Coordinates of C-alpha atoms in Angstrom, one line a residue:
M1 CA 73.7 68.1 287.9
D2 CA 77.5 67.9 288.1
I3 CA 79.4 71.1 287.4
H4 CA 82.9 70.6 286.3
K5 CA 85.3 73.4 287.3
P6 CA 87.9 74.3 284.8
K7 CA 91.2 72.6 285.6
P8 CA 93.8 75.0 286.6
W9 CA 96.9 75.2 284.4
R10 CA 99.8 73.3 285.7
G11 CA 102.5 75.9 285.3
W12 CA 103.6 78.1 282.4
R13 CA 104.6 75.1 280.2
E14 CA 101.0 73.9 279.9
F15 CA 99.8 77.5 279.4
S16 CA 102.3 78.0 276.6
K17 CA 101.2 74.7 275.0
E18 CA 97.6 75.8 275.0
V19 CA 98.4 79.2 273.5
A20 CA 100.6 77.6 270.9
T21 CA 97.8 75.2 269.9
I22 CA 95.4 78.1 269.5
V23 CA 97.9 80.2 267.5
L24 CA 98.8 77.3 265.3
G25 CA 95.1 76.7 264.5
V26 CA 94.6 80.3 263.6
L27 CA 97.6 80.3 261.4
I28 CA 96.5 77.2 259.6
A29 CA 93.0 78.7 259.0
I30 CA 94.5 81.9 257.7
G31 CA 97.0 80.0 255.5
A32 CA 94.2 77.8 254.1
E33 CA 92.1 80.9 253.3
Q34 CA 95.0 82.6 251.6
L35 CA 95.7 79.4 249.6
V36 CA 92.1 79.2 248.5
E37 CA 92.2 82.9 247.5
Q38 CA 95.4 82.4 245.6
L39 CA 94.0 79.5 243.7
H40 CA 90.9 81.4 242.9
W41 CA 92.9 84.4 241.4
A42 CA 95.3 82.1 239.6
R43 CA 92.2 80.6 237.9
E44 CA 90.8 84.0 237.2
V45 CA 94.0 85.2 235.7
R46 CA 94.3 82.2 233.3
T47 CA 90.7 82.8 232.2
A48 CA 91.3 86.5 231.7
R49 CA 94.6 86.0 229.8
A50 CA 92.9 83.6 227.4
A51 CA 90.0 86.0 226.8
L52 CA 92.3 89.0 226.3
A53 CA 94.4 87.0 223.8
V54 CA 91.3 86.4 221.7
E55 CA 90.3 90.1 221.9
M56 CA 93.8 91.3 221.1
G57 CA 94.1 88.7 218.3
R58 CA 91.1 90.3 216.5
S59 CA 92.6 93.8 216.9
N60 CA 96.0 92.5 215.7
R61 CA 94.5 91.3 212.4
H62 CA 93.3 94.9 211.8
L63 CA 96.6 96.3 212.9
A64 CA 98.6 94.1 210.6
F65 CA 96.3 95.1 207.8
R66 CA 97.0 98.8 208.5
V67 CA 100.7 98.3 208.5
A68 CA 100.6 96.5 205.2
A69 CA 98.1 99.0 203.7
E70 CA 100.0 102.2 204.6
P71 CA 101.9 102.6 201.3
C72 CA 98.8 101.8 199.3
I73 CA 96.7 104.4 201.1
A74 CA 99.5 106.9 200.7
R75 CA 99.5 106.3 196.9
R76 CA 95.8 106.8 196.7
L77 CA 96.2 110.1 198.5
D78 CA 98.9 111.1 196.0
A79 CA 96.5 110.3 193.2
L80 CA 93.7 112.3 194.8
E81 CA 96.1 115.2 195.3
S82 CA 96.9 115.1 191.5
V83 CA 93.2 115.3 190.7
I84 CA 92.7 118.2 193.2
E85 CA 95.5 120.2 191.7
K86 CA 94.2 119.6 188.1
V87 CA 90.9 121.0 189.1
A88 CA 92.6 123.9 190.8
R89 CA 94.4 124.7 187.5
H90 CA 91.2 124.2 185.5
E91 CA 92.7 121.2 183.7
P92 CA 90.7 118.2 182.6
A93 CA 90.2 115.7 185.5
P94 CA 88.8 112.2 185.4
R95 CA 85.4 111.3 186.8
L96 CA 86.0 109.2 189.9
G97 CA 84.3 106.3 191.5
E98 CA 84.5 105.3 195.2
V99 CA 87.5 107.2 196.5
I100 CA 87.5 106.0 200.2
P101 CA 89.6 102.9 200.7
D102 CA 89.0 100.3 203.4
I103 CA 90.7 101.8 206.5
G104 CA 88.7 99.8 209.0
N105 CA 87.9 100.5 212.6
A106 CA 87.6 97.1 214.3
L107 CA 89.4 97.9 217.6
N108 CA 87.6 96.8 220.8
D109 CA 88.6 96.8 224.5
N110 CA 85.4 95.5 226.0
I111 CA 87.0 92.4 227.6
W112 CA 89.9 94.5 229.0
T113 CA 87.4 97.0 230.5
N114 CA 85.4 94.3 232.1
Y115 CA 88.4 92.6 233.7
R116 CA 89.7 95.9 234.9
A117 CA 86.4 96.7 236.6
A118 CA 86.5 93.2 238.2
Q119 CA 89.9 94.0 239.7
T120 CA 91.4 91.0 238.0
L121 CA 94.3 92.8 236.3
P122 CA 96.2 93.6 239.6
H123 CA 96.7 89.8 240.0
F124 CA 98.8 89.6 236.8
G125 CA 102.5 89.9 237.1
D126 CA 103.8 93.5 237.1
K127 CA 105.6 93.2 233.7
E128 CA 102.7 91.5 232.0
Q129 CA 100.2 94.0 233.4
A130 CA 102.4 96.9 232.3
R131 CA 102.5 95.6 228.7
L132 CA 98.8 94.9 228.6
S133 CA 98.1 98.4 229.9
A134 CA 100.4 99.9 227.3
Y135 CA 98.7 97.9 224.5
Y136 CA 95.2 98.9 225.5
L137 CA 96.1 102.6 226.1
Q138 CA 97.3 102.7 222.5
I139 CA 94.0 101.0 221.3
G140 CA 92.2 104.0 222.7
S141 CA 94.5 106.4 220.9
L142 CA 94.1 104.5 217.7
R143 CA 90.4 104.7 217.8
Q144 CA 90.6 108.4 218.1
F145 CA 93.0 108.7 215.2
L146 CA 90.9 106.4 213.1
G147 CA 87.9 108.6 213.8
D148 CA 89.9 111.7 212.7
E149 CA 91.1 109.8 209.6
T150 CA 87.5 108.8 208.7
N151 CA 86.4 112.5 209.0
A152 CA 89.2 113.5 206.6
W153 CA 88.1 110.8 204.1
S154 CA 84.5 111.9 204.4
V155 CA 85.6 115.3 203.1
L156 CA 87.6 113.8 200.3
K157 CA 84.6 111.8 199.2
V158 CA 83.3 115.0 197.6
L159 CA 85.7 114.2 194.7
Q160 CA 83.5 111.3 193.6
G161 CA 81.8 111.9 190.3
D162 CA 82.9 114.9 188.4
P163 CA 85.6 116.9 190.3
A164 CA 85.3 119.8 187.8
R165 CA 82.2 120.9 189.5
L166 CA 84.2 121.9 192.6
G167 CA 85.0 125.6 193.3
P168 CA 87.9 127.3 195.1
A169 CA 86.4 126.9 198.6
D170 CA 86.0 123.1 197.9
I171 CA 89.6 122.9 196.8
A172 CA 90.9 124.6 199.9
G173 CA 89.0 122.2 202.1
L174 CA 90.1 119.2 200.1
R175 CA 93.8 120.2 200.5
V176 CA 93.4 120.4 204.3
A177 CA 91.6 117.1 204.4
L178 CA 94.2 115.5 202.3
Q179 CA 97.0 116.5 204.7
H180 CA 95.0 115.3 207.7
A181 CA 94.4 111.9 206.0
R182 CA 98.1 111.6 205.0
F183 CA 99.2 112.3 208.6
D184 CA 96.7 110.0 210.2
N185 CA 97.6 107.2 207.8
Q186 CA 101.3 107.4 208.8
L187 CA 100.5 107.7 212.5
V188 CA 98.1 104.8 212.6
A189 CA 100.5 102.5 210.7
S190 CA 103.3 103.5 213.1
I191 CA 101.3 102.9 216.2
A192 CA 99.9 99.7 214.8
A193 CA 103.5 98.4 214.3
D194 CA 104.3 99.2 217.9
E195 CA 101.2 97.4 219.1
L196 CA 102.1 94.3 217.2
D197 CA 105.6 94.3 218.9
T198 CA 103.9 94.5 222.3
A199 CA 101.5 91.7 221.4
K200 CA 104.5 89.6 220.3
E201 CA 106.1 90.2 223.7
L202 CA 102.8 88.9 225.3
N203 CA 102.9 85.8 223.1
V204 CA 99.6 86.9 221.5
A205 CA 98.9 85.8 217.9
L206 CA 99.7 88.6 215.4
G207 CA 97.2 87.5 212.8
T208 CA 97.7 87.5 209.0
T209 CA 96.6 90.2 206.5
D210 CA 93.7 89.4 204.3
S211 CA 95.3 89.5 200.8
E212 CA 92.0 90.1 199.0
R213 CA 91.2 93.0 201.4
L214 CA 94.7 94.4 200.9
Q215 CA 94.4 94.1 197.1
G216 CA 91.3 96.2 197.2
V217 CA 93.0 99.0 199.0
C218 CA 96.1 98.8 196.7
A219 CA 94.0 99.0 193.6
P220 CA 94.3 102.2 191.4
L221 CA 92.0 105.1 192.0
P222 CA 88.7 104.1 190.4
V223 CA 88.0 106.1 187.3
V224 CA 84.6 106.2 185.7
R225 CA 84.9 106.0 181.9
P226 CA 82.4 108.0 179.8
S227 CA 79.6 105.8 178.5

C-alpha cells in the first residue's frame, strides 16, 4: 500500500493561500447560516405582526365603543344619582329595570403573550416594539379598571326594583359606588382613546362602533311602570 506523505508548503505564499481558503469557507458558512436565520425571523415577524393586528383589531372595536359610550354612561350615572338622592330625602322614586349598561370587557392579550414567550418580539424594530409594548401594557391596566368598574356597577344594581326599600347604609354604599363608577368610566374612555392613537401609529384597524350596541347604552334609564 502506497503511503503519500503530505506535500510541504512551498513558502509563505502557499501557506497564506491555504489559510485564506479555509477562512473564506468558514465566513461563507457563517454568513449563510446568519442569512437563513434572518430570513426565518423575518418570516416569523410578518406572521406575528399579522396575528397581533387581528387581536388588536378586536380590542380596538371595544375601545372605540367605550370612547363613544362615555357620555352616555355618565348620563346614566347622573340619573342613578338623582334616584339615590330622592330615596335619601324620602321622596317618591321610580321603580327601575336593568340599571347596568353594556360596559364590555373583551380585551385579550393571548397572542401577544405567546409571541413574547417565543422570543419573537425582540426581532421587531425598536420603535414598533416600543409601541406594541405600550399598547399591551395599557390593555392590562384597562382590564383592571374594567374589573373595578364592574364591581361598582354590581353595587348599583341594588337599585333595580323599588329603591324606596333601601336604608341609610345602602344609600351610603351606593354613593361610594357611584363615584367609583364615574371615575372608572372617565379613566377607561381616556385610556381607550390613547390606545386607539397608538394602534393608528401601528397601522392597525381601529374598528367601528356598533350603533345598535351604542344605542342601547345611550337609552334612558329603564323605568318600570305600575301595572
